[in-house]
Coordinates of C-alpha atoms in Angstrom, one line a residue:
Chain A
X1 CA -31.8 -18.5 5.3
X2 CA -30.7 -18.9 8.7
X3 CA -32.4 -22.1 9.0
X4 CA -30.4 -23.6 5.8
X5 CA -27.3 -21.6 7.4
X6 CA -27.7 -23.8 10.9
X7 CA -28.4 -27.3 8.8
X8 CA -25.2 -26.6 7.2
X9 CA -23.6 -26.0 10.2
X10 CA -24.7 -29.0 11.4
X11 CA -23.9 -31.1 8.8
X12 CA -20.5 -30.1 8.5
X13 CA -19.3 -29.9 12.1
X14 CA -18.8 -26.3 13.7
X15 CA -14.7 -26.2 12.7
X16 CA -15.0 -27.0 8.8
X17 CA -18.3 -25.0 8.7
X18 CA -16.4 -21.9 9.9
X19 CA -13.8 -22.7 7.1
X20 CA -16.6 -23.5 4.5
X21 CA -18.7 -20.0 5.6
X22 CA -15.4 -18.2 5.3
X23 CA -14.4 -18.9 2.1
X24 CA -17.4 -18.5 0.8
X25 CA -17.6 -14.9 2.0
X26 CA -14.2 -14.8 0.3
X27 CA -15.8 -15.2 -2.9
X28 CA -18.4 -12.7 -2.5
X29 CA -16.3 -10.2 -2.1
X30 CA -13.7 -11.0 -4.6
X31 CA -16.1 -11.9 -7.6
X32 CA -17.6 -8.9 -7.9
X33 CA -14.4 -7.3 -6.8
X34 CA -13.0 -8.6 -10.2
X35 CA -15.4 -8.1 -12.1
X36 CA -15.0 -4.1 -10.9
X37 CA -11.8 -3.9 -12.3
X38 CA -12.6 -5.8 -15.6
X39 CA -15.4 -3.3 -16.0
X40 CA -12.8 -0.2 -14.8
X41 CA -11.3 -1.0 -17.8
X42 CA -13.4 -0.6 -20.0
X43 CA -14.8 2.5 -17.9
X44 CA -11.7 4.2 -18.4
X45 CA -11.5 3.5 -21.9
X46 CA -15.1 4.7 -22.7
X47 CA -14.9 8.0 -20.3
X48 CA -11.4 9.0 -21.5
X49 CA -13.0 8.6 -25.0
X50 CA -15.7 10.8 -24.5
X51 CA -13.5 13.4 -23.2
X52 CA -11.4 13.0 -25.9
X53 CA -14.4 13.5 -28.8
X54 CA -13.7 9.7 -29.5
X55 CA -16.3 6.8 -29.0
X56 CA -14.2 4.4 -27.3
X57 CA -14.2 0.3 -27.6
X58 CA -17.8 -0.3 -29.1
X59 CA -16.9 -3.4 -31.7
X60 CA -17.6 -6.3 -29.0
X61 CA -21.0 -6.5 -28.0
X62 CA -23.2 -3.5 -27.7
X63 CA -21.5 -0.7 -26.9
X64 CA -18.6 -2.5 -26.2
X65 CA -19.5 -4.2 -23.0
X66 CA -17.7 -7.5 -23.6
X67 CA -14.8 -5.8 -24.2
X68 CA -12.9 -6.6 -21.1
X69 CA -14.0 -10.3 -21.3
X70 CA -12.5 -10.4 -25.1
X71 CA -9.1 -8.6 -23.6
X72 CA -8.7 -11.6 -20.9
X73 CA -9.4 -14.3 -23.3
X74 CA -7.1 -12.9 -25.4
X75 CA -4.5 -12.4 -23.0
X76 CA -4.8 -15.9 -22.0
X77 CA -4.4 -17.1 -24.8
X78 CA -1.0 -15.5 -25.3
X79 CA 2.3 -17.4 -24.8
X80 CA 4.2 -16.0 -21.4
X81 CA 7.7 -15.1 -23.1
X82 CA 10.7 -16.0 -20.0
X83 CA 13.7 -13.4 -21.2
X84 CA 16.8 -15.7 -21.2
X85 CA 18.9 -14.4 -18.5
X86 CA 16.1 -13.6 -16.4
X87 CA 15.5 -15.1 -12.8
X88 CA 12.9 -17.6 -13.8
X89 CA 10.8 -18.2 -10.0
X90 CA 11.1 -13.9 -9.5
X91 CA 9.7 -13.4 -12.8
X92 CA 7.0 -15.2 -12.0
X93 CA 6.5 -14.5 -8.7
X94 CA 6.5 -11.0 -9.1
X95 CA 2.8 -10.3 -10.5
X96 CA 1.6 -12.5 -7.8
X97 CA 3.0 -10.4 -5.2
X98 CA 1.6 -7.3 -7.1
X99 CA -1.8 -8.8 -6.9
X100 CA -2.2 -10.6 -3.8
X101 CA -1.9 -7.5 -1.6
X102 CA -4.2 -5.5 -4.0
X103 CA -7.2 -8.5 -2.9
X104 CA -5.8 -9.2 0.9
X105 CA -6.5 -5.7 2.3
X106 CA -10.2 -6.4 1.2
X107 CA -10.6 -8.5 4.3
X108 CA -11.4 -5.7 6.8
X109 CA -12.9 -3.5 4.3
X110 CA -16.6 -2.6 5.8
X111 CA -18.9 -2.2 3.3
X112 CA -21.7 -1.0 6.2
X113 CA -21.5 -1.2 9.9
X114 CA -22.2 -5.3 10.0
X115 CA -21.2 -6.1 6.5
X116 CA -18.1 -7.0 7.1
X117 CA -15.5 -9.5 6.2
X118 CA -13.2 -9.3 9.2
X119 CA -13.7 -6.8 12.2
X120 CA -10.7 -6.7 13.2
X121 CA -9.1 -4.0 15.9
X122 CA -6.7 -2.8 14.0
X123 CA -7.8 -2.5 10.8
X124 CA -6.2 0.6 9.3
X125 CA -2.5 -0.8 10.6
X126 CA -3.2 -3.9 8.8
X127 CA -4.6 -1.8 5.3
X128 CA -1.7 -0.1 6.1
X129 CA 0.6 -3.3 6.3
X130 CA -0.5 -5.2 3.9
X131 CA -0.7 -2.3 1.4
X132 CA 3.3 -1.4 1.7
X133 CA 4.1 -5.0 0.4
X134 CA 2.6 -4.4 -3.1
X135 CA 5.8 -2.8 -3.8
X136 CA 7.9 -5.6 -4.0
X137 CA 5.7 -6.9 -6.9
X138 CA 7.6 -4.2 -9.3
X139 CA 11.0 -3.9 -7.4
X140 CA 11.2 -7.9 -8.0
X141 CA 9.6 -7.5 -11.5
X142 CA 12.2 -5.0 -12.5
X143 CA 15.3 -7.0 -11.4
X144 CA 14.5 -10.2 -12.4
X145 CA 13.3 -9.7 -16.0
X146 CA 17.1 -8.8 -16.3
X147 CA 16.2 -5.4 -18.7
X148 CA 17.5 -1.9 -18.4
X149 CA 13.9 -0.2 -18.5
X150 CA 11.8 -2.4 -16.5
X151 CA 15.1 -2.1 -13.8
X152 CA 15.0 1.5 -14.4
X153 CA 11.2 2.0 -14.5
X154 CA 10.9 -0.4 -11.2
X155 CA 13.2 1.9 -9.5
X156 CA 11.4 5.0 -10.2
X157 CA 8.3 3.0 -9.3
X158 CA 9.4 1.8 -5.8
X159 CA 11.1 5.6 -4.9
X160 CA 8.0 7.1 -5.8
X161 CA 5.9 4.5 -3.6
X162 CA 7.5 4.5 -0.7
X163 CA 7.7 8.8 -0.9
X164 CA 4.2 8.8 -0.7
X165 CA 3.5 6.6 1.6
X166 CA 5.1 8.7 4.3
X167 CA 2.5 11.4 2.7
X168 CA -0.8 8.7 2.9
X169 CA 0.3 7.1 6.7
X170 CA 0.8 11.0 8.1
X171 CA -3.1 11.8 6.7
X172 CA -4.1 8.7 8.0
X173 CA -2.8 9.5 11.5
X174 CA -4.4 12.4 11.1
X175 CA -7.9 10.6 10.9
X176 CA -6.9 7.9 13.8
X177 CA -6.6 11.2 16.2
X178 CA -10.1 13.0 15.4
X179 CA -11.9 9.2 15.4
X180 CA -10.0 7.7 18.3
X181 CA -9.9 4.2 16.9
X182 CA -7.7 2.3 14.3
X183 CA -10.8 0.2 12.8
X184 CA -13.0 1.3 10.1
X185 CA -16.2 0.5 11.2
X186 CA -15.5 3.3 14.5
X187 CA -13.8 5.3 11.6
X188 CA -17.0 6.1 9.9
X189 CA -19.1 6.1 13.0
X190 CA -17.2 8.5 14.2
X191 CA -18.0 10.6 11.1
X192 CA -21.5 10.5 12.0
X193 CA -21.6 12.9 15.2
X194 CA -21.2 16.3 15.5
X195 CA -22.7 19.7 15.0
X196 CA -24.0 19.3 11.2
X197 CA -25.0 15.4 11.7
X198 CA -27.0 16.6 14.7
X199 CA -28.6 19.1 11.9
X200 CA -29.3 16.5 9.6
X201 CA -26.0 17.3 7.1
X202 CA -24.3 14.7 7.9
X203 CA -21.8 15.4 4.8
X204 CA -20.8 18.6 6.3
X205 CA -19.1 16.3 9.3
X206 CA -17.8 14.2 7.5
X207 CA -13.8 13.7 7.9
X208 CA -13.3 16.2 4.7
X209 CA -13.8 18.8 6.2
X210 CA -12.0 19.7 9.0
X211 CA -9.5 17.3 7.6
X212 CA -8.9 19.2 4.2
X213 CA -5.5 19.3 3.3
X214 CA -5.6 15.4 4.6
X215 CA -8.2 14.5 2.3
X216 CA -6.5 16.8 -1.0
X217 CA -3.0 14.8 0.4
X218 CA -4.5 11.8 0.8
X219 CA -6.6 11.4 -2.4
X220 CA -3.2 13.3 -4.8
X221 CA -1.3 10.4 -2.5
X222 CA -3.5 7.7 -3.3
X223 CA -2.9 8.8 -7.4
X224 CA 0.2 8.6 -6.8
X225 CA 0.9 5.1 -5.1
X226 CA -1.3 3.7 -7.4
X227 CA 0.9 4.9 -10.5
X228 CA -1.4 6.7 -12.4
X229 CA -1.3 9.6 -14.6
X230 CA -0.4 12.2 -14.5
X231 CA 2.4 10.5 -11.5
X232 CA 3.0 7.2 -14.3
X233 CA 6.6 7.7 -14.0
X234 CA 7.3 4.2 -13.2
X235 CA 5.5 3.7 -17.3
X236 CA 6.5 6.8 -19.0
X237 CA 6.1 5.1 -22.7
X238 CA 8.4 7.7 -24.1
X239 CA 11.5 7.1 -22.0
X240 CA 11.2 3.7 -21.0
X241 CA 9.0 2.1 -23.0
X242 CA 6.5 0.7 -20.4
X243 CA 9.2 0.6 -17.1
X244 CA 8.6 -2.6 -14.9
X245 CA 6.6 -4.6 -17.0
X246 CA 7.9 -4.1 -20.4
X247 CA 9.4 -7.8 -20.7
X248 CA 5.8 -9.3 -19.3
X249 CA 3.1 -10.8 -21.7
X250 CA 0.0 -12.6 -22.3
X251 CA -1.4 -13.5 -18.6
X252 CA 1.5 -12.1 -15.9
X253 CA 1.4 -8.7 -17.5
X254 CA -2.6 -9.1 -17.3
X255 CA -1.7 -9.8 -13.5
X256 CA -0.1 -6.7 -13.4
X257 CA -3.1 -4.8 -14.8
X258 CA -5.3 -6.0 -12.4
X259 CA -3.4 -5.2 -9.2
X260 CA -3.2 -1.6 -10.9
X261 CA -7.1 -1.7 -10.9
X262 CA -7.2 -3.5 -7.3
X263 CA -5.3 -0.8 -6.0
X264 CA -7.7 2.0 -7.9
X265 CA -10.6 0.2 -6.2
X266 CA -9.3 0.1 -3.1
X267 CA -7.8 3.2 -2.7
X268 CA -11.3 4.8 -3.8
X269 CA -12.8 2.3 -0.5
X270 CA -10.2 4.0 1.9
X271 CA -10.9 7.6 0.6
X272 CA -14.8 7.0 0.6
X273 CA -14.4 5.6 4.0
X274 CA -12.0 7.5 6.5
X275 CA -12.8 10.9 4.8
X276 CA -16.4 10.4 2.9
X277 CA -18.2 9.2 5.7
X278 CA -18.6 5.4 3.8
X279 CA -21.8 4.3 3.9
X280 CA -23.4 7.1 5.5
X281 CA -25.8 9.1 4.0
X282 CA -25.2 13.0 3.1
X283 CA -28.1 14.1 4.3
X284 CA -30.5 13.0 7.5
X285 CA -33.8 12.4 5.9
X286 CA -32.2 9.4 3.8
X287 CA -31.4 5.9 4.9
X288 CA -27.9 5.1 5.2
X289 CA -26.7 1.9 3.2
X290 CA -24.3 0.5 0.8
X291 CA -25.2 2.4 -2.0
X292 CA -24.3 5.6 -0.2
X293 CA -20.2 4.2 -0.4
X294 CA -20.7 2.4 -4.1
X295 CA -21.5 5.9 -5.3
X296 CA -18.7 7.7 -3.7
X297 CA -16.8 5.1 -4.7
X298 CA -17.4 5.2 -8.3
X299 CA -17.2 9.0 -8.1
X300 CA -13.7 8.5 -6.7
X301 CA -12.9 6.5 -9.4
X302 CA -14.2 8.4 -11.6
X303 CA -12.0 11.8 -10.1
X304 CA -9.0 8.9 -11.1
X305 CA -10.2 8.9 -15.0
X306 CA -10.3 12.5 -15.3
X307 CA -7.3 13.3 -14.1
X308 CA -5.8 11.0 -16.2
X309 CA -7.4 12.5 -19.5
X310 CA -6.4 16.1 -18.0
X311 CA -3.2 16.1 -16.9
X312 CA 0.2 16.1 -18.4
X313 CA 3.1 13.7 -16.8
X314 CA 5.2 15.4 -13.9
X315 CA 8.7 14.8 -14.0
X316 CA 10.4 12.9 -12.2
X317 CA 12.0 15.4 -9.7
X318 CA 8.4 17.4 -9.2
X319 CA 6.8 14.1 -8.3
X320 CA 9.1 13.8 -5.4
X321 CA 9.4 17.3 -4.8
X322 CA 5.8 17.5 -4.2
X323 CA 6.0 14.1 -2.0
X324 CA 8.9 15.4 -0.1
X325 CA 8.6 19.2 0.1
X326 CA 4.9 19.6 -0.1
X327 CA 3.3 16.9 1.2
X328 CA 5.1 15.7 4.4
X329 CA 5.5 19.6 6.0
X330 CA 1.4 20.2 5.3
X331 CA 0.7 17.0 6.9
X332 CA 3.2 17.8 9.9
X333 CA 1.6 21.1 10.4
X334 CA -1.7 19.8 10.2
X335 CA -0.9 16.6 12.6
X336 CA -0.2 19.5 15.6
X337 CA -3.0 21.5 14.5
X338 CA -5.8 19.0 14.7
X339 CA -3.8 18.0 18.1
X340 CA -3.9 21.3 19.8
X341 CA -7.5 22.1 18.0
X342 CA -8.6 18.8 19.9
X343 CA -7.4 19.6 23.4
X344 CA -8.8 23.3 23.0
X345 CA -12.3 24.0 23.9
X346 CA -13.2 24.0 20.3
X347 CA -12.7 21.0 19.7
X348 CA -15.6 19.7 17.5
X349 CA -14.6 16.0 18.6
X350 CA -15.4 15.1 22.3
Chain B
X1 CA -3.6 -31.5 18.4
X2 CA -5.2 -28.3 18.7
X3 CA -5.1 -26.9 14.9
X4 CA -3.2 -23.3 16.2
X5 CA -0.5 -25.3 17.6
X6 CA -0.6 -26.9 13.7
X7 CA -0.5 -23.4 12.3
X8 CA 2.4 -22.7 14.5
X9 CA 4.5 -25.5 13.5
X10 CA 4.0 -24.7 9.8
X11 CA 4.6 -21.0 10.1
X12 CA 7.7 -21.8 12.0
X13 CA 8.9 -24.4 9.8
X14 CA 8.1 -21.4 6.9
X15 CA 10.8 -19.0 9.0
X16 CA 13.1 -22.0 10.0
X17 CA 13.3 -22.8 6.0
X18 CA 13.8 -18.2 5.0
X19 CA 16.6 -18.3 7.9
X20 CA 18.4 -20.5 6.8
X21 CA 18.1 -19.9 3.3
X22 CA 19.6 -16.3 4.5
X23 CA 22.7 -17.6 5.0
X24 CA 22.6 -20.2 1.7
X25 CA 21.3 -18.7 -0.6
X26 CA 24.0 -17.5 -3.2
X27 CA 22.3 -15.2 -4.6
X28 CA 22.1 -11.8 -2.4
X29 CA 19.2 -10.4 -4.1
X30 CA 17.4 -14.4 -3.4
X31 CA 18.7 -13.8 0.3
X32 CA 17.5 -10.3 0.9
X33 CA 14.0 -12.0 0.3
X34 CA 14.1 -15.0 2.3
X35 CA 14.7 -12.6 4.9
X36 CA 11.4 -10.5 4.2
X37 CA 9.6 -13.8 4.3
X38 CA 11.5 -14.7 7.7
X39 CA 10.1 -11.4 8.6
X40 CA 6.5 -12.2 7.4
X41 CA 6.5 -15.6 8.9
X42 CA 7.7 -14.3 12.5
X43 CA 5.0 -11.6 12.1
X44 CA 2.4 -14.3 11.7
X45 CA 3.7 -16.1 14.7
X46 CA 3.9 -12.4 16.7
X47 CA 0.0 -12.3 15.7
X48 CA -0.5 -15.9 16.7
X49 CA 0.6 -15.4 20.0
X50 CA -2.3 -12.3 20.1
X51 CA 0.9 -9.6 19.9
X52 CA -1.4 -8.0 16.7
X53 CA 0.1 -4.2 16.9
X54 CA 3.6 -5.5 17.1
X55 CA 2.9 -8.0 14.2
X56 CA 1.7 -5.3 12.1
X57 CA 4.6 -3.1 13.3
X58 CA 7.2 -5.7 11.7
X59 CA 5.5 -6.1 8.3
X60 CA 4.6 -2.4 8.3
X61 CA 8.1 -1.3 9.2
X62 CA 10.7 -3.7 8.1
X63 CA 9.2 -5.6 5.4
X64 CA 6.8 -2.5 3.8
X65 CA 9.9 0.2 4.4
X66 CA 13.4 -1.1 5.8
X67 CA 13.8 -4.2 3.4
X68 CA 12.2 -1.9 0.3
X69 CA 15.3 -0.1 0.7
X70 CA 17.9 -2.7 2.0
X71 CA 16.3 -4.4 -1.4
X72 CA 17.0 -1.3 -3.5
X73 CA 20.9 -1.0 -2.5
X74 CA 21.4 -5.2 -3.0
X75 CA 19.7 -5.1 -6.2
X76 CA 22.5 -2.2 -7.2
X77 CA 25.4 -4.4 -6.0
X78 CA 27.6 -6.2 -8.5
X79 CA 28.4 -8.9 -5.9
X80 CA 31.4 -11.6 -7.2
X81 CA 30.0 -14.4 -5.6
X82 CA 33.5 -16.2 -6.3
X83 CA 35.5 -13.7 -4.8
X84 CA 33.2 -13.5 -1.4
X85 CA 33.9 -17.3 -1.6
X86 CA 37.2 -17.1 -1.6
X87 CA 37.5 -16.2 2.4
X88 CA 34.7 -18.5 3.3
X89 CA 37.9 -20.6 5.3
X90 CA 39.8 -18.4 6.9
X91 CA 37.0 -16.4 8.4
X92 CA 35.3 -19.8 9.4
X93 CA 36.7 -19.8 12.7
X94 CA 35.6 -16.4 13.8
X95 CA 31.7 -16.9 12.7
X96 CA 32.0 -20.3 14.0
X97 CA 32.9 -18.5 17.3
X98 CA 30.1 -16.0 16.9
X99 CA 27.5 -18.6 16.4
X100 CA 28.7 -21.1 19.3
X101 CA 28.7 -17.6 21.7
X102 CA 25.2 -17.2 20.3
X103 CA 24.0 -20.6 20.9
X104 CA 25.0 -20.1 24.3
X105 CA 23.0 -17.3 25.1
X106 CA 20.6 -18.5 23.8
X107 CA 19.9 -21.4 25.7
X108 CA 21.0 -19.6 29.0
X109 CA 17.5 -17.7 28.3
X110 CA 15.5 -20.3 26.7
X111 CA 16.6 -23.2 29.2
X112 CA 17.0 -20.9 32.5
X113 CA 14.3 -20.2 35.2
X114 CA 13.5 -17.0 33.7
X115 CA 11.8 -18.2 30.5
X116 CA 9.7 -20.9 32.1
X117 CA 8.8 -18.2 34.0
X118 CA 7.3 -16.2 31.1
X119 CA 6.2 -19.6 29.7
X120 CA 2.3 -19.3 30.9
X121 CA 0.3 -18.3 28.4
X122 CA -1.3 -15.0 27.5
X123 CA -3.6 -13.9 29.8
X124 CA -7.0 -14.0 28.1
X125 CA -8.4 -10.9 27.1
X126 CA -11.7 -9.4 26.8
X127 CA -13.0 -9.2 22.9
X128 CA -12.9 -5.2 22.9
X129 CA -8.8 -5.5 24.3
X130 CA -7.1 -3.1 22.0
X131 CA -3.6 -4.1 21.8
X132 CA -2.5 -0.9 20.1
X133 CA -4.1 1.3 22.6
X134 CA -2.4 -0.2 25.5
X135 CA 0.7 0.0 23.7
X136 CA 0.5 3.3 23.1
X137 CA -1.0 3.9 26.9
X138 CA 2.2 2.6 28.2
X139 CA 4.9 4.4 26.2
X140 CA 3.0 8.0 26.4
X141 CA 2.9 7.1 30.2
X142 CA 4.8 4.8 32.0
X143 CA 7.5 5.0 29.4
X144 CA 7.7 8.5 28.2
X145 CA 11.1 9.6 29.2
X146 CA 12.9 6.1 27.1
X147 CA 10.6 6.8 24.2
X148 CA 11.5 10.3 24.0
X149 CA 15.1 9.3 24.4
X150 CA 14.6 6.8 21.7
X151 CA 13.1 9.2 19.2
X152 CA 15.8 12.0 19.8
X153 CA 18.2 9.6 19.0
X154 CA 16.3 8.7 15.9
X155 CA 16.5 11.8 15.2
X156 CA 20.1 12.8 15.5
X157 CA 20.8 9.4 13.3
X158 CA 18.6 11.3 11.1
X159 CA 20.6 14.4 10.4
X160 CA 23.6 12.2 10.8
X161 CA 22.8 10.6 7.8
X162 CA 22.1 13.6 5.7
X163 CA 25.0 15.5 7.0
X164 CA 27.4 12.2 5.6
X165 CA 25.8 11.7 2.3
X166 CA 25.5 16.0 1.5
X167 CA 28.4 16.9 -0.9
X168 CA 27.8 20.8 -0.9
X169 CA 25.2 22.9 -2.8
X170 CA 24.5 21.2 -6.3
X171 CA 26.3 22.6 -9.0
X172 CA 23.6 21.6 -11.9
X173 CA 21.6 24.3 -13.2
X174 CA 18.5 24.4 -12.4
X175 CA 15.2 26.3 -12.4
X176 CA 13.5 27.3 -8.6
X177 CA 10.1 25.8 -9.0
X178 CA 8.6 29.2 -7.3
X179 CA 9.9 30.8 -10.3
X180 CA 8.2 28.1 -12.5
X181 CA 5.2 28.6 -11.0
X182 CA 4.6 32.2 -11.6
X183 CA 5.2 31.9 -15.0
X184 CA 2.2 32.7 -17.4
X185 CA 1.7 31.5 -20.7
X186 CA 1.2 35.2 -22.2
X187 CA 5.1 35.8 -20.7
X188 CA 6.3 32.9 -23.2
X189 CA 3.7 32.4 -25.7
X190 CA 2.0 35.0 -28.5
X191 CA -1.0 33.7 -30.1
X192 CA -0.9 35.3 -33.8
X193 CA -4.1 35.8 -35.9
X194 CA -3.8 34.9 -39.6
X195 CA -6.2 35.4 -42.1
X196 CA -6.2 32.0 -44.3
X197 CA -4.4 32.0 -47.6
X198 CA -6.3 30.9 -50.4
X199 CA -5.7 29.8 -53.7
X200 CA -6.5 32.9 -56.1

């Protein structure tokens, strides 16, 4: 492997060869990345089904499992209806800029300590960063398709977004203190010292722990940026039809769908990550590897499902009453706690 | 060339191009975005230029939170663009004025000993150089009593701002969400047992 590796190299000049092995790298991550969320939907559909005493999709292919193929085709298949009156180059634009964030914060996503796309130094900032432009996806989506929903539905979408992501950067600050480092990889290192690793349960020193109310914030938080039930204000079918993207079809709304998904993925990396000890294993007698984070992963996402098959919406006011009134003052009492708990002699971090 | 001094020139050219289409754009809502990609672009140069913390600072803070909202309140406008045309002439004068005074400055600095001065490049650092930390290092330091300062002034702006747009105690009704919570469904609910009626 490394042999073919260095021929290439060779063959193509150090510069281009860099470019080449990069992009390539790009695509690892990003097929399989989409084909997550194509199977996430049918996931959803299947688990919310069971807990529902349904069956779920099971027409196309056994049990169904070509059922998210069948849903693109058809989607791309569909004409993309323009609304006269709408702002043609926004209307476009907008699922784009839904999406592309949804896939760029993937970059310095460690999937174990080497396995990773771009090590950066600051790699929570720039999750951080990169994350906060997703919302102009449905602020521009709502203004330009020229409607009174999707304007009204992207509003709610964008107040409730930005509300929580006061909520989700104060927990994360939170983490940055007890590790001492903005990059992942030193993130989840960090989660593998202490009293319990040193006793072979590594789980029980794990971020989660000493960070709980972070974690519950984080994790309701994460539910809530991502717009799903029971926080799907920004949709609620029975006031607003389907809020920002009511006036999308065929492909753009399908763009839509899978940032929604992107952003479930994702948000299920960070959690597993800065608070589920990643790729760690829970226990010392077992190898560490990236199984360990695939499972808490899909049990993250799975935690997503339920809650949407539980739940009833909020309304609108408890959503941000619980982002405003709830979340920010726990997270700013637990910020100076975990700050004077690190300076005391009991600290459990030095 | 060397191909970062290529990215540079196309980046810039990118935030030359958003500026000015600031300023042309007729649309506000059209201009408010330009100006996040002028933003994004300059961020990109900031990150070029190995400044990494404070190029995730701009996109973080004006163009993830700032411009969400200075977005929200243009979007809400119902701007007559013929109307704001209307004193493009007699207020040409004083932006033209404004602009030259600007220009000016600007190439005291840019064109003055003190920016060749600066002009050197970044001093090389070692691979494990955290940008951020020594940021931070600085202002909880070095700088503690200006950043202080800075955020107690934040803060007043802060309660400013509330204390301008509070109009007195609401006068909707509504229920205290403590007194939600503690209601049970046996307070507001009875369950009643029938036996089924059938068909004699």
């Amino acid at each position: 492997m490394n042999a073919l590796l260095q021929a290439l190299q060779g063959f193509f000049g150090a510069d281009l060869w860099t470019l080449i092995w990069t992009v390539v790298k790009i695509f690892i991550i990003l097929i399989p990345l989409l084909l997550a969320v194509a199977y996430l939907t049918l996931a959803e559909r299947k688990i919310i089904g069971w807990m529902q005493v349904r069956i779920g999709p099971n027409r196309v292919g056994w049990w169904g499992i070509l059922q998210p193929i069948i849903d693109g085709v058809k989607l791309v298949l569909k004409e993309v209806v323009i609304p006269s009156g709408a702002s043609k180059g926004l209307f476009l634009i907008a699922p784009m800029l839904a999406f592309a964030p949804a896939l760029a914060a993937w970059a310095v996503i460690p999937f174990t300590d080497t396995l990773v796309l771009a090590n950066i130094d600051a790699s929570l900032l720039y999750i951080m960063a990169i994350t906060s432009m997703g919302v102009y996806g449905i602020a521009i989506a709502g203004w330009s398709s020229n409607s009174k929903y999707a304007f009204l539905g992207s509003l709610r979408s964008v107040a409730q977004i930005i509300s929580y992501e006061l909520a989700m950067g104060f927990a994360l600050m939170a983490v940055v203190m007890v590790s001492n480092s903005l990059n992942l990889v030193d993130i989840v290192n960090a989660q593998n010292k202490g009293l319990f690793a040193g006793a072979g349960l590594t789980f029980l020193s794990w971020n989660w722990l000493p960070l709980l109310p972070m974690f519950v914030v984080y994790l309701v938080s994460g539910v809530a940026e991502t717009n799903r039930a029971p926080f799907d204000m920004a949709e609620g079918e029975s006031e607003l039809v389907a809020g920002f993207h009511v006036e999308y079809s065929g492909m753009a709304f399908a763009v839509f769908f899978l940032a929604e998904y992107a952003n479930m993925i994702l948000i299920s990396a960070l959690v597993s990550l800065l608070f589920l000890g990643g790729w760690l294993s829970p226990v010392g007698f077992l190898p560490d590897g990236i199984l360990w984070l695939f499972a808490k992963m899909s049990c993250i996402l799975l935690f997503f499902l339920w809650i949407r098959a539980t739940f009833p919406r909020y309304r609108y006011d408890q959503v941000m009453r619980l982002g405003w009134k709830v979340f920010i003052p726990v997270c700013l009492i637990w910020i100076t706690v975990v700050g004077v708990w690190m300076i005391s002699p009991l600290s459990i971090w030095k | 060339m060397e191909f970062k001094t290529l990215v540079f020139y196309f980046l810039s050219a990118i935030l030359l191009f958003a500026a000015l289409r600031v300023i042309t754009a007729r649309n506000p809502v059209h201009a408010a975005l330009f100006l996040i990609l002028s933003f994004f672009s300059a961020g990109c140069i900031w990150a070029l230029l190995r400044a990494e913390f404070l190029a995730i600072a701009i996109v973080l803070i004006y163009v993830g939170a700032v411009m969400v909202l200075f977005l929200f309140v243009v979007m809400m406008l119902n701007i007559n663009v013929d109307r704001l045309r209307e004193g493009f002439w007699r207020y040409l004068p004083l932006g033209a004025l404004v602009g030259i005074l600007m220009v000016l400055e600007m190439a005291f600095i840019l064109g003055g000993d003190y920016f060749s001065k600066l002009q050197p490049h970044a001093p090389q650092m070692a691979a494990g150089y955290s940008n951020a930390k020594a940021v931070g290092r600085l202002i909880y330091t070095d700088f503690v009593y200006p950043f202080e300062l800075a955020s107690v002034v934040l803060l007043v702006a802060i309660v400013a701002a509330i204390a301008i747009a509070y109009r007195g105690p609401k006068k909707t009704k509504y229920t205290p969400p403590g007194k939600q919570l503690r209601v049970h469904a046996d307070d507001r609910l009875r369950v009643l047992k029938m036996q089924a009626e059938k068909d004699e």
